[in-house]
Amino acid sequence: MTNPEGDDVIGAPIHPERLCMVRPTKPNNPRPRTLTYVHRCLLRMRPILRQEWVNHYDIQILGLFNQGNYIHLLNIYSDSSSSAINFLSTNFIDIPNIIYMGGDFNCRSPEWDPSATYVPMSAITLMELADGFNLTRSSPTIISPTHFSSIESHDNSVIDLIFCANNSTPHIIDVNSRLPSDHAPLIMDLPICPDYINYKKRVLPKDSDEETAFTFQVSEHLAALDCSDIHSTSCLNNISDSISRIFNESWNTNSKIVWITNRSKEWWNLHCSETLLTYRRTKDRKDWRAFRAATRAAKRSFFDARIHEIASTNKGPWDLMEWVKQCKLPAIEGIHYQGRPCNDLPDLWNALHSSYNSASGRPVSSNILNEMKSLPPRSWANFSVLKLTESLSSCANSSAPGPDHVSWKHLKSIVAHNECLKNIILIANACKRTRNKALLKSLSSMQRRAALWITGAFRTSPSGGAESIAGLIPIHLHLRKLAICSLYRVSTLPSNHALCSLLSDGFSLNSSPHSQSLRFLTLAKKAKVKGPLIDVDSSLSHLSDSFSPFAPESKPGSRLIDIFPNSIHFHPCNRSDKHEMYKHVLSLDSVFSSSSSDHNCILVVTDASVPLVGSLQAISVAHLYRGGQQVSHAKQASGRASSTDTELFSIHIGIAKAISLHCDHIILITNCLPAAKLAVDPSIHSSQSHSIQVC
């Protein structure tokens, strides 16, 4: 630029509404040839140059914070030797959430420049680079050159390009705005609109006229729905869409938009806003005092209502008390059993065991089940009005069943209308009758949103890929896993449980068979029978672990940790602190040195390896040292197990090997403290058999 009244103006122009971002340079370094202007309305998105990824004078990575993650824009200038393209190709960096790459690439190709006659190697490299970033080339709305040569013998060309994540987004070549420049500016609307910057939201004030109007409008429209003839899944889906539309329209009609700032107050009301506007308009001292009085009254009213809600409605007056004071212990009453006080641990265990486990180890007669008459099978009972109202009455008013702007309080007001309640019952029964999997579809949509939030992927990303990257298994497989785990719980029942008399021979635990037991059914009959008992019987055949609900080692007072409380010690390590880890390693070295001088002490070092491939088995390893020398080792396959169970199995084989060598003191070194604690816990868990062997 040239000033008519002075010298030439050198440097980038500065605009008061735009922030100029450029790579800082040192005196001896080459000057950058790229810069980025960011409008000040986007400063809330915290723009930042990612120089820790690429520190090149021809490349800029701009990051904008949006919806909990940074999105990135790539600004490139590549000279005639394609230095920037070659640099990114040889030093490829996986930039997350990149949505834009544009600039002057000095690269021609018949794909975007009709006047080009051949495809150079730099164009092929550029397209491969865009594919690596999951970007596609944007097409202009009107085909036009972007570079206008000042030499008459040279043709105009297209060397300024834009690549974006959304391949349907075009750009504009604004030839009329290039002024003296030989390049035409490219204009493009990226999907970063103010709606994505969530500094405002729609709310429905609690206990307000708007909330009353919202529930009234929803109730009126729900009562007008015709739910008398829902005979198919398509009809049920249409009704569901109508309900969703009713809630959405009612919410948009009665809610209001509020701005979220660091000065937002829950107690602020409309009267405070009116008095504040009056004071700002008049600047009168009396209006200021009126505003202060309004805020004090609003605070008092808000906190009085909150105190009343906590103390009376929620029945939690302790939430209003100070927790820093000394807690006074309540009066303690001694436990008596059969007229005798329980002063020591064996008496206490005898009272507990005799009260709750009186049938342990005693045979049970299954004849009591014969008194129950076999009733004909019946269909599932329909939903009743009484059951629905009783279930809603126990729900808290402050929570919500789902993300559809409707709380339990609103539902209670809606079902108070008889027509709404009638339609809700009809819809619920239709869902059961048509066996619609709408709930599974909602769960799948919920998991997809969670996967996109975790990975930061685009909304067009495939669900399976996003869930795999986020580490989430498909929702139907997760539900199947939960169902199988619930079936496996039957294996933890004692042998005299009445349910064992109904199972097959392999799972009845030697109990007397019932007349309706599955062991009397042939394979053909079992294939025709459906029910949870059949599912339990078929699932137990795949379970290889054994459980003992009343093992002698698990009784309170008989556990290893109860008998020898002063002989078992755990020494955890804070892995997040490197200094603490270094001190812990030094202490382990001293422990190893001290154990080497004691020949009655055996040092057991255990570890486990769980492969990432599900078809391979885990491995448990234990090494034993005495007198500073390795005296034995053990290595066994653990099957398909979790890391904690595999570590527990390695502790089991290490302790068993140490006991066979006759020692007085065992020191166990493991990198899994939960497995070490499970080793002395013989209660029911996934590897209870290993814990019982250790104890």
XYZ file of C-alpha atoms in Angstrom:
695
model
C 0.000 0.000 0.000
C 1.152 3.501 -0.686
C 0.201 6.588 1.253
C -0.094 9.622 -1.101
C 1.198 11.931 1.615
C 4.045 9.800 2.954
C 6.159 6.685 2.641
C 5.104 3.148 1.731
C 3.186 1.176 4.355
C 4.961 -2.141 4.937
C 3.382 -5.075 6.780
C 0.010 -6.688 7.282
C -3.008 -4.387 7.604
C -4.601 -4.127 11.032
C -8.368 -3.996 11.507
C -9.947 -3.047 14.847
C -12.562 -5.831 14.586
C -10.158 -8.612 13.602
C -7.343 -10.320 15.437
C -4.228 -10.905 13.344
C -2.549 -14.196 14.241
C 0.919 -14.942 12.861
C 3.810 -17.212 13.771
C 6.412 -15.375 15.905
C 9.893 -15.424 14.417
C 13.438 -14.870 15.563
C 15.802 -12.395 13.866
C 17.702 -15.052 11.896
C 14.690 -17.166 10.914
C 12.755 -16.708 7.653
C 9.635 -14.606 7.903
C 6.280 -16.400 7.811
C 4.274 -16.230 4.625
C 0.894 -17.125 6.160
C -1.311 -15.221 8.587
C -4.875 -15.576 9.820
C -7.460 -12.948 10.734
C -10.045 -13.970 13.352
C -13.076 -11.772 13.988
C -13.448 -10.658 17.569
C -16.919 -12.185 17.807
C -15.133 -15.569 17.740
C -12.837 -14.762 20.662
C -15.141 -16.770 22.930
C -14.019 -19.830 20.964
C -10.465 -19.266 22.253
C -8.511 -19.181 18.952
C -5.018 -20.666 19.220
C -2.178 -21.486 16.805
C -1.080 -25.105 17.171
C 2.663 -24.629 16.826
C 3.360 -27.735 18.899
C 2.175 -29.846 15.939
C 3.597 -27.906 12.976
C 6.161 -25.134 13.347
C 6.613 -24.075 9.722
C 6.646 -20.568 8.297
C 4.284 -21.570 5.432
C 1.755 -23.575 7.485
C -0.708 -22.466 10.175
C -3.073 -24.637 12.233
C -5.823 -22.561 13.861
C -7.804 -24.146 16.699
C -11.275 -22.988 17.784
C -12.947 -24.382 20.909
C -16.460 -25.555 20.099
C -18.835 -27.825 22.073
C -16.164 -29.207 24.393
C -13.565 -29.908 21.687
C -11.187 -27.990 19.457
C -11.876 -27.873 15.730
C -8.924 -27.064 13.491
C -8.438 -25.066 10.293
C -5.296 -25.449 8.162
C -3.876 -22.398 6.320
C -1.161 -23.209 3.759
C 1.049 -21.358 1.295
C 3.069 -23.643 -0.975
C 5.686 -22.046 -3.214
C 6.612 -23.091 -6.749
C 8.738 -25.968 -5.407
C 5.764 -27.309 -3.352
C 7.736 -27.092 -0.110
C 4.680 -26.950 2.190
C 2.952 -29.880 0.451
C 6.097 -31.989 0.611
C 6.655 -31.043 4.262
C 3.157 -32.177 5.285
C 3.498 -35.321 3.187
C 6.800 -36.387 4.756
C 5.830 -35.206 8.266
C 2.183 -36.252 8.321
C 0.435 -35.395 11.598
C -2.968 -36.784 12.502
C -4.729 -33.509 13.316
C -8.030 -34.227 15.132
C -11.292 -32.528 14.130
C -9.847 -30.758 11.090
C -12.681 -29.237 9.042
C -10.856 -26.922 6.613
C -7.630 -26.742 4.592
C -7.106 -23.898 2.167
C -4.601 -21.492 0.697
C -2.337 -20.831 -2.280
C -0.955 -24.237 -3.289
C 0.779 -23.124 -6.542
C -0.366 -26.399 -8.017
C -2.332 -26.911 -11.253
C -4.254 -29.974 -12.336
C -6.966 -30.676 -14.935
C -9.188 -31.758 -12.049
C -9.701 -28.139 -10.928
C -8.002 -26.058 -13.672
C -9.440 -26.642 -17.168
C -6.446 -24.928 -18.798
C -3.948 -27.387 -17.266
C -2.663 -30.115 -19.598
C -1.040 -32.609 -17.224
C -1.160 -33.779 -13.610
C 2.022 -32.935 -11.674
C 3.323 -35.040 -8.822
C 2.548 -32.238 -6.347
C -1.171 -32.454 -7.244
C -1.207 -36.194 -6.555
C 0.562 -35.608 -3.232
C -1.939 -32.865 -2.350
C -4.952 -35.125 -2.975
C -3.383 -37.924 -0.921
C -2.765 -35.420 1.872
C -6.418 -34.305 1.779
C -7.568 -37.926 1.914
C -5.350 -38.462 4.949
C -7.152 -35.581 6.679
C -10.580 -36.956 5.556
C -11.187 -33.802 3.521
C -12.659 -33.352 0.053
C -12.096 -30.544 -2.422
C -14.778 -27.865 -2.455
C -16.160 -26.836 -5.843
C -16.744 -23.152 -6.700
C -20.234 -21.906 -7.444
C -18.961 -20.336 -10.685
C -15.812 -21.673 -12.350
C -13.266 -18.873 -12.590
C -9.487 -18.434 -12.329
C -8.099 -17.593 -8.923
C -4.692 -16.307 -10.056
C -4.453 -13.522 -12.643
C -0.993 -13.272 -14.143
C 0.528 -9.845 -14.751
C 2.469 -11.250 -17.706
C 0.437 -11.207 -20.888
C 2.004 -14.395 -22.274
C 0.956 -16.390 -19.192
C -2.567 -17.763 -18.790
C -4.732 -17.209 -15.738
C -4.894 -20.297 -13.536
C -6.594 -21.968 -10.575
C -4.035 -22.485 -7.800
C -6.053 -21.370 -4.753
C -8.038 -24.295 -3.368
C -10.247 -25.196 -0.401
C -10.677 -28.644 1.127
C -13.362 -29.197 3.785
C -14.939 -32.021 5.750
C -18.373 -31.469 4.217
C -18.087 -32.211 0.506
C -21.398 -30.488 -0.256
C -20.197 -27.048 0.867
C -19.245 -24.847 -2.136
C -17.145 -21.674 -2.150
C -17.290 -18.389 -4.044
C -14.450 -16.904 -6.108
C -14.928 -13.144 -5.607
C -13.086 -11.767 -8.631
C -14.387 -8.217 -8.147
C -12.790 -7.889 -4.685
C -9.203 -8.709 -5.645
C -8.330 -5.017 -6.290
C -4.595 -4.688 -7.203
C -3.845 -8.234 -6.033
C -3.169 -11.008 -8.537
C -5.240 -13.461 -6.453
C -9.007 -13.485 -6.093
C -10.308 -14.061 -2.545
C -12.225 -17.272 -1.861
C -15.335 -17.023 0.322
C -16.838 -20.004 2.113
C -19.381 -20.516 4.895
C -18.128 -23.132 7.347
C -20.684 -24.829 9.647
C -19.611 -22.800 12.697
C -22.614 -20.562 13.224
C -23.543 -18.744 16.464
C -26.056 -21.516 17.227
C -23.116 -23.830 17.875
C -21.643 -21.489 20.477
C -23.826 -22.448 23.396
C -23.714 -19.380 25.600
C -27.501 -19.159 25.668
C -30.235 -21.714 26.139
C -33.991 -22.010 26.428
C -35.378 -22.502 29.923
C -38.763 -22.832 31.552
C -38.788 -20.991 34.901
C -39.842 -23.167 37.788
C -43.291 -22.498 39.308
C -43.964 -19.762 36.752
C -46.949 -18.927 34.554
C -44.977 -20.197 31.562
C -44.566 -23.620 33.203
C -48.299 -23.781 33.899
C -49.052 -22.832 30.300
C -46.602 -25.487 29.091
C -48.278 -28.322 31.006
C -51.735 -27.060 30.003
C -50.817 -26.934 26.300
C -49.247 -30.406 26.405
C -52.256 -31.844 28.241
C -54.698 -30.266 25.806
C -52.942 -31.664 22.723
C -52.340 -35.107 24.263
C -56.011 -35.399 25.148
C -56.922 -34.633 21.521
C -54.876 -37.562 20.150
C -56.793 -40.553 18.800
C -55.126 -43.586 20.410
C -58.050 -45.985 20.190
C -56.864 -47.883 17.090
C -53.126 -48.614 17.339
C -52.836 -51.949 15.561
C -49.358 -51.836 13.982
C -45.859 -50.569 14.539
C -46.276 -47.823 11.933
C -49.326 -46.454 13.761
C -47.394 -46.505 17.016
C -44.484 -44.654 15.409
C -46.865 -42.009 14.055
C -48.330 -41.514 17.524
C -44.817 -41.233 18.987
C -43.871 -38.619 16.389
C -47.019 -36.657 17.220
C -46.197 -36.719 20.935
C -42.653 -35.563 20.236
C -43.979 -32.733 18.078
C -46.437 -31.696 20.816
C -43.713 -31.467 23.438
C -41.365 -29.615 21.095
C -43.927 -27.029 20.000
C -45.129 -26.458 23.560
C -41.559 -26.028 24.770
C -40.652 -23.532 22.033
C -43.857 -21.590 22.668
C -43.569 -21.189 26.446
C -39.814 -21.289 27.138
C -37.539 -18.290 26.923
C -33.908 -17.738 25.936
C -31.459 -16.815 28.684
C -27.777 -15.977 28.416
C -25.364 -17.949 30.571
C -22.715 -15.699 32.144
C -20.464 -15.832 35.166
C -22.891 -13.391 36.825
C -26.001 -15.575 36.478
C -27.948 -15.945 39.728
C -30.628 -18.513 40.477
C -32.548 -16.118 42.678
C -32.837 -13.400 40.017
C -36.434 -12.689 38.973
C -38.369 -10.342 36.710
C -38.836 -7.690 39.414
C -35.052 -7.425 39.814
C -34.662 -6.852 36.076
C -37.343 -4.159 36.029
C -35.871 -2.211 38.961
C -32.374 -2.491 37.460
C -33.567 -1.073 34.127
C -35.331 1.753 35.972
C -32.148 2.673 37.842
C -30.040 2.560 34.664
C -32.494 4.905 32.976
C -32.894 7.466 35.803
C -29.639 7.124 37.796
C -31.670 8.167 40.831
C -30.601 7.186 44.344
C -34.144 6.132 45.249
C -34.294 3.750 42.302
C -30.965 2.272 43.409
C -32.382 1.615 46.882
C -35.476 0.069 45.257
C -33.239 -2.216 43.209
C -31.290 -3.273 46.307
C -34.527 -3.955 48.177
C -35.801 -6.050 45.257
C -32.629 -8.173 45.197
C -32.757 -8.715 48.972
C -36.405 -9.743 48.783
C -35.678 -12.091 45.866
C -32.794 -13.696 47.765
C -34.859 -14.130 50.907
C -37.801 -15.618 49.006
C -35.561 -17.975 47.007
C -33.547 -19.294 49.944
C -36.593 -19.594 52.223
C -38.264 -21.743 49.591
C -35.083 -23.786 49.193
C -34.793 -24.346 52.960
C -38.448 -25.369 53.167
C -37.980 -27.797 50.259
C -34.941 -29.436 51.872
C -36.350 -29.608 55.389
C -39.996 -30.468 54.685
C -40.453 -31.798 51.163
C -37.222 -33.794 50.710
C -37.084 -34.769 54.413
C -33.366 -34.019 54.589
C -32.806 -31.422 57.330
C -29.225 -32.656 57.798
C -28.345 -30.954 54.477
C -28.841 -27.621 56.257
C -26.390 -28.424 59.045
C -22.697 -27.695 59.226
C -20.460 -30.647 58.486
C -17.282 -29.183 59.950
C -18.356 -29.648 63.552
C -17.676 -32.754 65.596
C -20.255 -35.437 64.899
C -21.887 -36.730 68.067
C -22.212 -40.484 68.097
C -25.668 -41.891 68.823
C -26.345 -44.015 71.876
C -25.179 -47.612 71.385
C -27.282 -50.543 72.528
C -25.729 -53.950 73.052
C -26.775 -56.815 70.795
C -28.514 -59.711 72.518
C -29.311 -63.106 71.048
C -31.516 -65.606 72.894
C -31.144 -63.575 76.091
C -27.326 -63.556 76.019
C -25.153 -60.543 75.145
C -22.841 -60.803 72.123
C -19.627 -59.370 73.544
C -17.054 -61.093 71.337
C -16.762 -61.841 67.638
C -17.703 -65.586 67.728
C -20.925 -64.829 69.646
C -21.764 -62.041 67.215
C -21.161 -64.310 64.227
C -23.260 -67.079 65.784
C -26.161 -64.661 66.253
C -25.857 -63.334 62.703
C -25.442 -66.781 61.150
C -28.300 -68.329 63.112
C -30.633 -65.463 62.228
C -30.013 -65.182 58.487
C -28.376 -68.468 57.445
C -30.292 -70.924 59.581
C -30.951 -73.171 56.559
C -27.287 -73.370 55.548
C -26.119 -76.949 55.094
C -29.558 -78.419 55.789
C -31.591 -80.327 53.199
C -34.743 -78.699 51.971
C -37.846 -80.519 50.841
C -39.189 -79.525 47.460
C -42.623 -80.901 48.369
C -43.699 -77.440 49.423
C -43.701 -76.530 45.757
C -46.206 -79.307 45.053
C -48.821 -77.393 46.988
C -48.708 -74.712 44.311
C -51.247 -75.544 41.627
C -50.134 -75.312 38.009
C -52.054 -72.434 36.488
C -52.663 -72.069 32.762
C -50.321 -69.623 31.020
C -51.680 -66.139 30.643
C -50.679 -63.048 28.754
C -48.961 -60.101 30.318
C -51.349 -57.913 32.248
C -52.146 -54.528 30.782
C -50.916 -51.334 32.367
C -53.280 -50.012 34.994
C -54.087 -46.474 36.035
C -53.377 -47.213 39.693
C -49.944 -48.695 38.957
C -48.956 -45.722 36.806
C -50.043 -43.119 39.341
C -48.355 -44.967 42.220
C -45.098 -45.215 40.260
C -45.167 -41.513 39.392
C -45.889 -40.495 42.975
C -42.564 -41.964 44.144
C -40.522 -40.025 41.538
C -38.706 -36.862 42.581
C -39.938 -33.566 41.153
C -36.422 -32.270 40.504
C -35.352 -35.048 38.103
C -36.370 -35.905 34.567
C -36.938 -39.257 32.826
C -35.256 -38.136 29.594
C -33.827 -35.224 27.577
C -37.205 -34.037 26.227
C -37.731 -31.022 28.556
C -40.309 -32.954 30.614
C -39.702 -33.627 34.292
C -41.563 -35.983 36.596
C -43.373 -32.969 37.986
C -44.746 -32.162 34.528
C -45.826 -35.769 33.992
C -47.683 -35.754 37.295
C -49.598 -32.659 36.155
C -50.302 -34.191 32.743
C -51.674 -37.512 34.043
C -53.973 -35.581 36.361
C -56.176 -35.063 33.263
C -58.273 -38.148 32.666
C -58.111 -37.984 28.862
C -54.304 -37.716 28.902
C -54.035 -40.582 31.357
C -56.313 -42.718 29.193
C -54.230 -42.089 26.062
C -50.961 -42.805 27.886
C -52.318 -46.169 29.072
C -53.457 -47.008 25.530
C -50.039 -46.141 24.090
C -48.220 -48.199 26.738
C -50.398 -51.236 26.055
C -49.896 -50.778 22.309
C -46.114 -50.799 22.794
C -46.417 -54.127 24.605
C -48.859 -55.552 22.088
C -46.935 -54.622 18.930
C -43.568 -55.555 20.484
C -42.039 -52.388 19.148
C -38.290 -52.045 19.686
C -38.491 -48.294 20.055
C -36.639 -48.455 23.366
C -33.723 -50.303 21.762
C -33.683 -47.727 18.975
C -33.555 -44.919 21.548
C -30.702 -46.652 23.356
C -28.820 -47.026 20.065
C -29.296 -43.325 19.318
C -28.136 -42.452 22.826
C -24.987 -44.558 22.439
C -24.287 -43.002 19.035
C -24.467 -39.508 20.546
C -22.139 -40.628 23.337
C -19.660 -42.065 20.813
C -19.669 -38.853 18.756
C -19.155 -36.811 21.928
C -16.239 -39.007 23.067
C -14.453 -39.123 19.719
C -15.370 -35.650 18.449
C -16.390 -37.187 15.111
C -18.812 -35.626 12.659
C -22.508 -36.389 12.655
C -22.141 -38.170 9.305
C -19.692 -40.696 10.775
C -20.881 -44.327 10.764
C -22.177 -45.534 14.108
C -20.146 -48.740 14.152
C -16.856 -46.973 13.490
C -17.470 -44.220 16.055
C -18.472 -46.759 18.724
C -15.407 -48.901 17.985
C -13.039 -45.937 18.279
C -14.743 -44.825 21.506
C -14.441 -48.335 22.942
C -18.205 -48.926 23.174
C -19.718 -52.264 22.243
C -23.040 -52.248 20.327
C -25.969 -51.632 22.615
C -27.749 -54.919 21.783
C -24.598 -56.853 22.695
C -24.289 -54.842 25.911
C -27.874 -55.713 26.855
C -27.173 -59.356 26.054
C -24.098 -59.257 28.286
C -26.135 -57.822 31.175
C -28.779 -60.513 30.702
C -26.175 -63.295 30.715
C -24.543 -61.882 33.842
C -27.910 -61.885 35.596
C -28.395 -65.539 34.615
C -24.968 -66.452 35.963
C -25.993 -65.244 39.428
C -27.911 -68.504 39.898
C -24.566 -70.304 40.225
C -23.930 -68.407 43.487
C -26.986 -69.915 45.215
C -26.475 -72.486 47.991
C -27.123 -76.135 47.272
C -30.312 -76.230 49.372
C -31.982 -73.399 47.491
C -35.381 -74.348 46.081
C -34.437 -73.169 42.593
C -31.719 -75.835 42.337
C -34.368 -78.572 42.464
C -35.828 -77.240 39.203
C -32.580 -77.303 37.190
C -30.975 -80.117 35.229
C -28.749 -82.766 36.769
C -25.523 -80.911 36.081
C -26.646 -77.792 37.940
C -28.949 -79.129 40.688
C -26.071 -79.498 43.207
C -27.366 -82.942 44.304
C -30.713 -81.553 45.444
C -33.903 -83.601 45.305
C -35.658 -83.087 41.966
C -39.024 -81.408 41.803
C -41.836 -82.942 39.799
C -41.633 -80.013 37.365
C -37.839 -80.134 37.177
C -36.062 -79.662 33.859
C -34.244 -82.977 34.307
C -37.506 -84.772 33.464
C -37.830 -82.986 30.115
C -36.461 -84.448 26.909
C -34.297 -82.399 24.570
C -37.210 -81.996 22.176
C -39.444 -80.612 24.930
C -36.685 -78.302 26.173
C -36.403 -76.839 22.691
C -40.105 -75.930 22.747
C -40.190 -74.465 26.251
C -39.328 -70.774 26.593
C -38.703 -68.949 29.833
C -36.069 -67.610 32.224
C -35.511 -71.035 33.815
C -34.560 -72.512 30.426
C -32.231 -69.547 29.816
C -30.556 -70.106 33.192
C -30.087 -73.814 32.537
C -28.574 -73.250 29.085
C -26.288 -70.419 30.204
C -24.783 -72.324 33.149
C -23.289 -74.858 30.730
C -20.929 -72.124 29.491
C -19.781 -71.163 33.005
C -16.515 -72.735 34.119
C -16.101 -70.972 37.488
C -17.352 -72.450 40.752
C -18.664 -70.520 43.743
C -19.186 -71.322 47.406
C -21.690 -68.975 49.055
C -21.042 -70.335 52.573
C -17.389 -71.301 52.430
C -15.854 -71.804 55.922
C -13.013 -69.443 54.977
C -15.483 -66.612 54.263
C -17.236 -66.602 57.646
C -16.586 -63.459 59.694
C -14.042 -64.310 62.337
C -12.691 -67.247 60.313
C -11.253 -65.210 57.470
C -7.511 -64.980 57.073
C -7.571 -61.229 57.524
C -9.513 -61.686 60.802
C -7.272 -64.390 62.271
C -3.963 -62.732 61.370
C -4.702 -59.001 61.157
C -1.155 -58.036 62.159
C 0.549 -60.415 59.721
C -0.927 -59.151 56.442
C 0.073 -55.702 55.229
C -0.464 -53.838 51.967
C 1.893 -51.154 50.673
C 0.188 -49.149 47.903
C 1.989 -46.757 45.579
C 0.762 -43.467 44.131
C 1.465 -43.969 40.426
C 0.450 -40.438 39.488
C 3.397 -38.985 41.420
C 6.740 -39.829 39.814
C 8.639 -38.880 42.965
C 6.539 -41.278 45.060
C 7.065 -44.027 42.485
C 10.823 -43.497 42.616
C 10.793 -43.752 46.427
C 8.611 -46.871 46.212
C 11.054 -48.558 43.821
C 13.926 -47.782 46.189
C 11.959 -49.329 49.067
C 11.360 -52.460 46.967
C 15.104 -52.736 46.379
C 15.711 -52.565 50.115
C 12.997 -55.185 50.711
C 14.672 -57.511 48.228
C 18.057 -56.991 49.900
C 16.684 -57.648 53.386
C 14.797 -60.766 52.248
C 17.988 -62.166 50.720
C 19.576 -62.479 54.168
C 16.614 -64.447 55.610
C 16.461 -68.036 54.329
C 13.021 -68.546 55.917
C 11.612 -65.753 53.733
C 10.441 -66.257 50.144
C 9.935 -63.334 47.804
C 7.144 -63.913 45.268
C 7.011 -61.685 42.169
C 3.886 -62.086 40.037
C 2.659 -60.618 36.786
C 0.081 -61.342 34.121
C -0.411 -60.622 30.452
C -3.834 -60.208 28.872
C -3.718 -60.089 25.041
C -5.768 -57.576 23.111
C -6.918 -60.298 20.719
C -9.948 -62.061 22.204
C -9.091 -65.433 20.665
C -5.853 -65.747 22.680
C -5.484 -66.778 26.333
C -4.075 -64.735 29.182
C -0.843 -65.833 30.888
C -0.049 -65.784 34.629
C 3.572 -65.907 35.810
C 5.173 -66.156 39.272
C 8.885 -66.119 40.194
C 10.117 -67.143 43.663
C 13.365 -65.977 45.278
C 15.126 -67.209 48.422
C 18.452 -65.911 49.636
C 18.715 -63.596 46.641
C 18.508 -66.508 44.164
C 15.570 -67.667 42.087
C 14.442 -71.031 43.416
C 11.342 -71.675 41.353
C 8.978 -70.220 38.824
C 5.528 -71.035 37.456
C 3.753 -70.060 34.252
C 0.213 -71.119 33.348
C -2.479 -70.149 30.888
C -5.442 -68.368 32.497
C -7.928 -68.637 29.656
C -10.031 -65.667 28.621
C -10.160 -63.572 31.795
C -9.910 -59.976 32.905
C -6.615 -58.459 33.982
C -7.577 -58.515 37.681
C -8.593 -62.190 37.575
C -5.404 -63.083 35.712
C -3.288 -61.238 38.280
C -5.172 -63.044 41.065
C -4.418 -66.407 39.436
C -0.713 -65.531 39.266
C -0.811 -64.685 43.001
C -2.542 -68.021 43.642
C 0.109 -70.112 41.888
C 2.901 -68.049 43.482
C 1.577 -68.422 47.038
C 0.874 -72.148 46.531
C 4.430 -72.659 45.298
C 5.873 -70.697 48.235
C 3.923 -72.740 50.810
C 5.256 -75.958 49.317
C 8.828 -74.706 49.898
C 8.283 -74.424 53.699
C 8.841 -70.819 54.741
C 7.856 -68.552 57.635
C 7.546 -65.263 55.775
C 6.147 -64.499 52.290
C 6.656 -61.166 50.547
C 4.440 -60.628 47.502
C 5.334 -58.052 44.838
C 2.601 -57.338 42.301
C 1.517 -54.385 40.196
C -2.203 -54.988 40.834
C -3.223 -54.043 44.373
C -6.938 -54.921 43.849
C -5.915 -58.491 42.969
C -3.764 -58.703 46.107
C -6.713 -57.613 48.254
C -9.009 -60.106 46.518
C -6.512 -62.864 47.319
C -7.426 -62.617 51.023
C -11.148 -62.000 50.358
C -12.911 -65.401 50.028
C -16.367 -63.900 49.558
C -18.244 -64.403 46.293
C -16.526 -62.753 43.319
C -15.479 -63.823 39.842
C -12.344 -65.702 41.050
C -13.487 -66.856 44.477
C -11.892 -70.295 44.026
C -8.412 -68.743 43.794
C -9.012 -66.692 46.958
C -10.176 -69.781 48.865
C -7.026 -71.654 47.826
C -4.854 -68.754 49.023
C -6.671 -68.559 52.378
